[in-house]
Short mmCIF file of C-alpha atoms in Angstrom, two decimals:
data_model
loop_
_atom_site.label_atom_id
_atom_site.label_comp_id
_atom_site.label_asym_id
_atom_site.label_seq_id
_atom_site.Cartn_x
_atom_site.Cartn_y
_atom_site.Cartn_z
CA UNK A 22 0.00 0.00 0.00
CA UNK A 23 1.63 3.44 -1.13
CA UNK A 24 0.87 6.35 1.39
CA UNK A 25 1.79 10.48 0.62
CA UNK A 26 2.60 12.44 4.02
CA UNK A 27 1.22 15.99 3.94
CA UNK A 28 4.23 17.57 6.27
CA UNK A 29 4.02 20.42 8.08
CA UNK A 30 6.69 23.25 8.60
CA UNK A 31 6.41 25.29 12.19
CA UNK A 32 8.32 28.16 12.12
CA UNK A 33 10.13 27.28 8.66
CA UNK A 34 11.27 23.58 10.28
CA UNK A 35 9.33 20.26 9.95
CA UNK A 36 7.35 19.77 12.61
CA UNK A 37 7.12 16.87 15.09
CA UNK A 38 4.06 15.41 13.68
CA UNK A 39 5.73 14.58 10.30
CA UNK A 40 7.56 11.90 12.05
CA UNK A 41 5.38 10.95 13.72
CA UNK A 42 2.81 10.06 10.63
CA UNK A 43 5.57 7.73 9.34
CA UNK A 44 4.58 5.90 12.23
CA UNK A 45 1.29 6.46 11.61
CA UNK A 46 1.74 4.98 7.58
CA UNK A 47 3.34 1.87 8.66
CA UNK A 48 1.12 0.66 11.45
CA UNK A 49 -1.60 0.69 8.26
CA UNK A 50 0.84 -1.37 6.19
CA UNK A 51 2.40 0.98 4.11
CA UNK A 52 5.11 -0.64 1.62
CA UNK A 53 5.60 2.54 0.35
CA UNK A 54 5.94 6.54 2.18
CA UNK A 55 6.23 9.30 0.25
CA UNK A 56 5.69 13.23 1.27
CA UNK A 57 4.77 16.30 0.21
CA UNK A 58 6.28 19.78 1.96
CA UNK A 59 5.22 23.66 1.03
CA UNK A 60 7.20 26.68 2.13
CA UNK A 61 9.04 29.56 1.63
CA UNK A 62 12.41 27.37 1.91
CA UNK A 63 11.52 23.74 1.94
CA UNK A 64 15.49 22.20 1.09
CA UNK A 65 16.11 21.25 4.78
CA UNK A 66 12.71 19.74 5.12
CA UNK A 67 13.02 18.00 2.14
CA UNK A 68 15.97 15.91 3.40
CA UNK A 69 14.69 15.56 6.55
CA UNK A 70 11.82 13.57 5.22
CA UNK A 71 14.20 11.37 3.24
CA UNK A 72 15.63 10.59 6.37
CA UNK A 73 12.49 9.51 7.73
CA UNK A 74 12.16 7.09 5.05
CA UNK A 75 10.53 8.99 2.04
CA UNK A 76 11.02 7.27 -1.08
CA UNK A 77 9.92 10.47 -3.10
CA UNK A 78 9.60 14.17 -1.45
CA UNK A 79 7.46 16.92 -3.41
CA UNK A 80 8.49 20.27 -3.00
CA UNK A 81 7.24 23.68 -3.20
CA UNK A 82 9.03 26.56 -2.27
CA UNK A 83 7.92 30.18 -3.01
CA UNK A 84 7.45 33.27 -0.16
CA UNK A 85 3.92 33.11 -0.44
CA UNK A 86 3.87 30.06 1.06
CA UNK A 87 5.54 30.90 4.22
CA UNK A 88 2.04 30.38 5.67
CA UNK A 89 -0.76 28.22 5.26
CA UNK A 90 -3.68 29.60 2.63
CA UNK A 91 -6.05 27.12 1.99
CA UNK A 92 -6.82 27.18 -1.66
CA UNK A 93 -3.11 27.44 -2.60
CA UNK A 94 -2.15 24.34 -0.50
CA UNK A 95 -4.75 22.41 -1.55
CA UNK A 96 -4.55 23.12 -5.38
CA UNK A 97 -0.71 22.25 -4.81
CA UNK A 98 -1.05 18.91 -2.60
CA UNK A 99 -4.24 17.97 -5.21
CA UNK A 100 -1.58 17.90 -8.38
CA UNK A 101 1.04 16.11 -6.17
CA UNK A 102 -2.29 13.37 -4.90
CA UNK A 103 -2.66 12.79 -8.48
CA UNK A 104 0.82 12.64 -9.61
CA UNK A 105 1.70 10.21 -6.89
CA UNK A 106 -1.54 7.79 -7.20
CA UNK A 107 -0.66 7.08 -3.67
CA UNK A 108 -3.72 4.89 -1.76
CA UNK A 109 -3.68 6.75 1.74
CA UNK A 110 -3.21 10.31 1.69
CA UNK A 111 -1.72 11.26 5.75
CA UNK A 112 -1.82 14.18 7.62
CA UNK A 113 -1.92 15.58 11.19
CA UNK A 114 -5.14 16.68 13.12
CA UNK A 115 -3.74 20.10 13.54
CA UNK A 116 -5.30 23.63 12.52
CA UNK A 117 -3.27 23.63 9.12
CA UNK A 118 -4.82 19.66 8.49
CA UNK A 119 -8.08 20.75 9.83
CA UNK A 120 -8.60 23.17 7.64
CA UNK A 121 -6.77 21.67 4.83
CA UNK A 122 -8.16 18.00 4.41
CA UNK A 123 -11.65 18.35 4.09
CA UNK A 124 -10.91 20.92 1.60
CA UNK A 125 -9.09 18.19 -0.24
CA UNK A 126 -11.76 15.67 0.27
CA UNK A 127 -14.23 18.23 -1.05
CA UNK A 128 -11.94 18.70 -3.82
CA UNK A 129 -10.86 15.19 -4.87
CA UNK A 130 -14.49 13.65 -3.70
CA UNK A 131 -12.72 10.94 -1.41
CA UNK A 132 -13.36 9.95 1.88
CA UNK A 133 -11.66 11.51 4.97
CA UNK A 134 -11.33 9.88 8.43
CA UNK A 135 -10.46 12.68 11.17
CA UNK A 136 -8.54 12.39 14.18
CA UNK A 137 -7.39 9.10 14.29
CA UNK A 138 -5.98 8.09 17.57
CA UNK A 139 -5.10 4.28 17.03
CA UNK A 140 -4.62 1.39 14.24
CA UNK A 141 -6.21 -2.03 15.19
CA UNK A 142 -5.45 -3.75 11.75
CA UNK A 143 -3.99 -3.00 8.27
CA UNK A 144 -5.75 -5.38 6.25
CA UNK A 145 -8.08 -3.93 4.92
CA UNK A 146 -7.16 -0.71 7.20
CA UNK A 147 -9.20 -0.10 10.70
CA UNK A 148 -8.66 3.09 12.56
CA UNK A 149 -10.47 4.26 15.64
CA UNK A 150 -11.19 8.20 16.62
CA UNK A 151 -12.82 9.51 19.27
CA UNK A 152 -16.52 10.87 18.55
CA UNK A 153 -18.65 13.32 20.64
CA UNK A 154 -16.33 14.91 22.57
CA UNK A 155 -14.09 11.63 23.34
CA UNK A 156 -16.95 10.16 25.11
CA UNK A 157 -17.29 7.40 22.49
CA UNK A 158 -14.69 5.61 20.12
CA UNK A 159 -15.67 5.16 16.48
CA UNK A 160 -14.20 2.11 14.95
CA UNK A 161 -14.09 2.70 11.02
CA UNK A 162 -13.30 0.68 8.39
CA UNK A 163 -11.51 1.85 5.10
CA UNK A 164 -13.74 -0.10 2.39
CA UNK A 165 -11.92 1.76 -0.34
CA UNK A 166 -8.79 3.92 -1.38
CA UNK A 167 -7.74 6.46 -2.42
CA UNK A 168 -8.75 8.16 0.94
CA UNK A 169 -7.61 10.68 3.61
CA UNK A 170 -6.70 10.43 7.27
CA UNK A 171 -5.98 12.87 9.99
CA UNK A 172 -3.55 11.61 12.73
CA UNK A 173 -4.30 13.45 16.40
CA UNK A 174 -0.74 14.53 17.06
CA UNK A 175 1.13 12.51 19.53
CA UNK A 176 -0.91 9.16 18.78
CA UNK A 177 1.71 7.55 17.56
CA UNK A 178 5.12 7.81 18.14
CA UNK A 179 7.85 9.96 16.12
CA UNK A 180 9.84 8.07 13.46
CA UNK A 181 13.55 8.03 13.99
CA UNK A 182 16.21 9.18 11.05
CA UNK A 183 17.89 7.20 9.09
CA UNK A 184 21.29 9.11 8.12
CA UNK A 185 21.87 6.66 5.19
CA UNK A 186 18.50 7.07 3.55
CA UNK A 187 17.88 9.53 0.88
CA UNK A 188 15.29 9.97 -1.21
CA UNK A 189 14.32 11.85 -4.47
CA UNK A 190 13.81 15.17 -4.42
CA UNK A 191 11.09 16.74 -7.14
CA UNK A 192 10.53 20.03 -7.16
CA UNK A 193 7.23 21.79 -8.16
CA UNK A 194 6.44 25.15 -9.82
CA UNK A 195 4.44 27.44 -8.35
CA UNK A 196 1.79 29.03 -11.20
CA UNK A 197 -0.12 31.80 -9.00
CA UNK A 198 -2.29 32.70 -11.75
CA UNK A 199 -3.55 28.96 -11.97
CA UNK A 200 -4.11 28.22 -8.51
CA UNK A 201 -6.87 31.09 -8.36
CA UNK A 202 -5.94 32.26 -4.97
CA UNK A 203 -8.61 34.94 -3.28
CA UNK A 204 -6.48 35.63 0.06
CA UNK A 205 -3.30 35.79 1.01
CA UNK A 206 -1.71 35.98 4.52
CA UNK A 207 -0.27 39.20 5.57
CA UNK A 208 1.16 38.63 8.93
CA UNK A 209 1.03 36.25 12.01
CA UNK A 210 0.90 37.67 14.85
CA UNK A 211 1.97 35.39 18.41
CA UNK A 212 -0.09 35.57 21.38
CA UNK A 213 1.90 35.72 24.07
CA UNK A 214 0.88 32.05 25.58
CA UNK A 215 1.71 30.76 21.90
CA UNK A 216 5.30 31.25 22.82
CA UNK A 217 4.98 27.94 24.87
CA UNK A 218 4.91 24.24 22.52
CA UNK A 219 3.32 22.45 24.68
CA UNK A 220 2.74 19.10 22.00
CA UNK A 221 6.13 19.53 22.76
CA UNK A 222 6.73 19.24 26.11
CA UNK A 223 8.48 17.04 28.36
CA UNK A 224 7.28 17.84 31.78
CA UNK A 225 3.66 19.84 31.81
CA UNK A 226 1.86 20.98 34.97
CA UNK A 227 -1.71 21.70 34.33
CA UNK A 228 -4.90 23.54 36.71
CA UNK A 229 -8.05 22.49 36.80
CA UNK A 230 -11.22 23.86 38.59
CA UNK A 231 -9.94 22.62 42.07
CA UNK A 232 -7.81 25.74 42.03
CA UNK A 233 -11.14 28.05 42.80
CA UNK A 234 -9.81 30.81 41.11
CA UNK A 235 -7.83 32.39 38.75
CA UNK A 236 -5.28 34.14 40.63
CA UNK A 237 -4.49 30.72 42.23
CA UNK A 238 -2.94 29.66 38.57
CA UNK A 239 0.50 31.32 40.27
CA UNK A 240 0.94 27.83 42.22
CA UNK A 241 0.53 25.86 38.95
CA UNK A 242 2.87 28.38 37.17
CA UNK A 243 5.48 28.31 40.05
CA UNK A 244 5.42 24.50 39.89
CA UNK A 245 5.87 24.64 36.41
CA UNK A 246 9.21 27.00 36.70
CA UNK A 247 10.35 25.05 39.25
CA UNK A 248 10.15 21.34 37.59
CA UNK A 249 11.19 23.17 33.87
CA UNK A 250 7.87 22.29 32.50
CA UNK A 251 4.90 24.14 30.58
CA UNK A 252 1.45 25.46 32.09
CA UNK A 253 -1.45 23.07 30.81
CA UNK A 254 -4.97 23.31 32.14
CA UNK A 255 -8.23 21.89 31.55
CA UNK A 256 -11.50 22.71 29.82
CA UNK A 257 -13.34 24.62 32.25
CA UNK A 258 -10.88 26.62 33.51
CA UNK A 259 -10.14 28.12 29.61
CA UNK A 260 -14.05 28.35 28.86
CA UNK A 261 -14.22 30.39 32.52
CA UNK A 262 -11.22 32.74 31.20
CA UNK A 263 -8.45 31.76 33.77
CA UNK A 264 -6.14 30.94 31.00
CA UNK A 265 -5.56 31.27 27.17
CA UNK A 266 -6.81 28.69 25.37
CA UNK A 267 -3.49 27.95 24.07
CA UNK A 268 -2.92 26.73 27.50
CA UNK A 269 -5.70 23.58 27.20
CA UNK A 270 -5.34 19.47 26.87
CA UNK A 271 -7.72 17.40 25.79
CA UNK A 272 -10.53 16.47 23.22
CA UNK A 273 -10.89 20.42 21.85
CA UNK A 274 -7.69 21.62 23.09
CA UNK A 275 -4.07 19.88 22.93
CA UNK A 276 -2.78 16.07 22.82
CA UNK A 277 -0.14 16.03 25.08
CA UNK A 278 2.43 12.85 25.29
CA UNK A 279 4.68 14.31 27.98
CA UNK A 280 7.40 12.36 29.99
CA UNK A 281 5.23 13.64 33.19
CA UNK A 282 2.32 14.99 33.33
CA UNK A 283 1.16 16.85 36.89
CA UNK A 284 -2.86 16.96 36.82
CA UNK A 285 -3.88 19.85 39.38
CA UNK A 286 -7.29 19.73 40.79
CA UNK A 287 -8.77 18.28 37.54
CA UNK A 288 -11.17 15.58 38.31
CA UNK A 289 -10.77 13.82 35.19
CA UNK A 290 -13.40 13.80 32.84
CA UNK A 291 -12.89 11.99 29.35
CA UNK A 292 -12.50 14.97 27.45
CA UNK A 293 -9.50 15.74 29.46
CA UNK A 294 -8.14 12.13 29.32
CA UNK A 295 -8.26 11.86 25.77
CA UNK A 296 -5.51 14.54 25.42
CA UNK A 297 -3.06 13.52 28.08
CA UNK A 298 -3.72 9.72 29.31
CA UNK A 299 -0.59 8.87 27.01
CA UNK A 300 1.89 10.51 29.51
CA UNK A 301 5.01 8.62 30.61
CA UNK A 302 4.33 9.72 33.99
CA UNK A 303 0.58 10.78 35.36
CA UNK A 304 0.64 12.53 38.80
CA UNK A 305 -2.60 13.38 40.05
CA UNK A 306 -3.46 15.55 43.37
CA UNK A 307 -7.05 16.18 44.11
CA UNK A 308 -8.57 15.96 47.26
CA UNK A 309 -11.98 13.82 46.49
CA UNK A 310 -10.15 10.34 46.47
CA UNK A 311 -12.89 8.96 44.03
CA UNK A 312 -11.92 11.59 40.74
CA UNK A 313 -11.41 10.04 37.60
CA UNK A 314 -8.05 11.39 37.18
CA UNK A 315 -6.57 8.71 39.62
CA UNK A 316 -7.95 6.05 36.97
CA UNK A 317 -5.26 7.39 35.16
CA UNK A 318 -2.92 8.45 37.21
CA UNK A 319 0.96 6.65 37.87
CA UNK A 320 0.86 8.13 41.51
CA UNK A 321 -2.39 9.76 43.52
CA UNK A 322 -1.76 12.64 46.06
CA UNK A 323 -4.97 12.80 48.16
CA UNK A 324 -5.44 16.05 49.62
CA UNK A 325 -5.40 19.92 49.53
CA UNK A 326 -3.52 21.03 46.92
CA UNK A 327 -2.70 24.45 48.39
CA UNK A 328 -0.49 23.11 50.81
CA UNK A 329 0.61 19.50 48.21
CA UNK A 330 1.63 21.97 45.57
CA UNK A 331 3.43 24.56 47.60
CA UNK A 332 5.42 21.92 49.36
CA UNK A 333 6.14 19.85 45.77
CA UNK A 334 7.36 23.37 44.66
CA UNK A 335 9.92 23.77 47.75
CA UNK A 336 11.55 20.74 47.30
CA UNK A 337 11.88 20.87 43.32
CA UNK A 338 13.21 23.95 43.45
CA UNK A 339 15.90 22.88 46.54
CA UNK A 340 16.99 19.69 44.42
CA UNK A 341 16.76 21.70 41.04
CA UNK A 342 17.97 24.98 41.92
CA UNK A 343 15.46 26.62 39.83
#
């Protein structure tokens, strides 16, 4: 089975979730991987995803594509679909494949599975994705290729390099006038909790509603400073304002696959669980002993986590000298 990898560039460098759909294309059999990349400078990329194990990597490089625009991208990945006459077309569950794959599927008139968190078998292909806000699992089964997928990022694990592979390079021309492009991106401006990549995280210490209030996100944050980690927090918390949204794991908000993973008054519903239960490490603290979260959890701190969070910070702090 041949598969094309849409992959992404963050901040002019392939991101994270390009390995990890490698992954994601041999756990549905793929015999073959190839990739598609789009950016202002796409040369680094390009080898990048040979090392990964790309037999073929399509290019396009041009300024305007610095950032995403829907109707250019998918006018550009829709010749390189048809070139390649690959049967699985991959990509990540991000905003950029959000927006981009249905367009394709609209496009190209093939199916699309979304968010796929898991691969029971490969022949013929079964995926699974969570469905009404993670509190169900669809099970769905690919009756027919060509079609699209959607990976959630940090379902499956990142590919690792192969310094001896290399594969062929073919670069694509960029015909503005043909691709019938109505908008164009002017400038992207950061908020300031963007600065943090927390997909990327190793060590993430996230609030729930057990804080009370937003001014008591300072423990979480002093925690976080003092362990080297980045501020997550739950649902409610973002839909009451205490925190960016940028800030939130789960269903609507980030998958997280952290080493450790501190859970601060979050009880632990699904939607929440569905974004983090991956974690290396899972420490809960919440003082009703029955939440959720310690279904999950590696180690349970029962109790009141004004005084369990202020005392985790002393110590971290004395062994880390942060």
């Amino acid at each position: 089975m041949k598969t094309l990898i849409f992959a992404e560039l963050k901040e002019g460098k392939l991101s994270s979730t390009a390995a990890e759909l490698f992954t994601f294309a041999l756990s549905l059999g793929a015999s073959e991987a190839s990739a598609v990349v789009l950016g202002e400078t796409v040369e680094e990329a390009a080898k990048e995803l040979g090392r990964l194990g790309a037999k073929t990597i399509y290019t396009f490089s041009d300024p305007k594509l610095k950032f995403f625009v829907d109707e250019a991208y998918a006018s550009l990945v829709s010749k390189v679909i048809a070139e390649a006459k690959s049967d699985l077309i991959l990509g990540a569950a991000t905003f950029t494949g959000k927006a981009l794959f249905p367009r394709l599927a609209a496009n190209l008139k093939f199916p699309l599975v979304t968010d796929v968190s898991k691969v029971e078998s490969n022949s013929p292909p079964v995926v699974v994705r969570p469905s009404y806000g993670g509190n169900v699992y669809q099970k769905i089964k690919l009756e027919k290729t060509p079609a699209l997928l959607t990976a959630r990022p940090k379902s499956f694990p990142a590919a690792r390099p192969d310094l001896s592979k290399n594969g062929e390079i073919k670069t694509g021309a960029v015909d503005w006038p043909s691709l019938n492009v109505r908008t164009s991106v002017l400038e992207k401006v950061k908020e300031e909790a963007q600065t943090l990549n927390l997909g990327d995280a190793d060590i993430i210490v996230s609030g729930g509603r057990g804080l009370r209030e937003p001014a008591n996100f300072s423990l979480v944050r002093e925690l976080a400073a003092a362990v080297g980690g980045a501020v997550g927090a739950s649902r409610a918390v973002v839909d009451a304002g205490w925190i960016p949204y940028a800030h939130q794991v789960g269903q609507t908000g980030r998958t997280v696959n952290p080493k450790l993973y501190f859970a601060c008054g979050i009880s632990g519903a699904i939607q929440h669980l569905v974004g983090m239960q991956s974690a290396g490490i899972i420490v809960a603290i919440n003082r009703d002993k029955d939440a959720p979260i310690f279904g999950a959890a590696t180690y349970g701190i029962v109790g009141d986590l004004f005084e369990i969070i202020p005392a985790l910070t002393k110590v971290f702090k004395e062994k880390l000298g942060r």
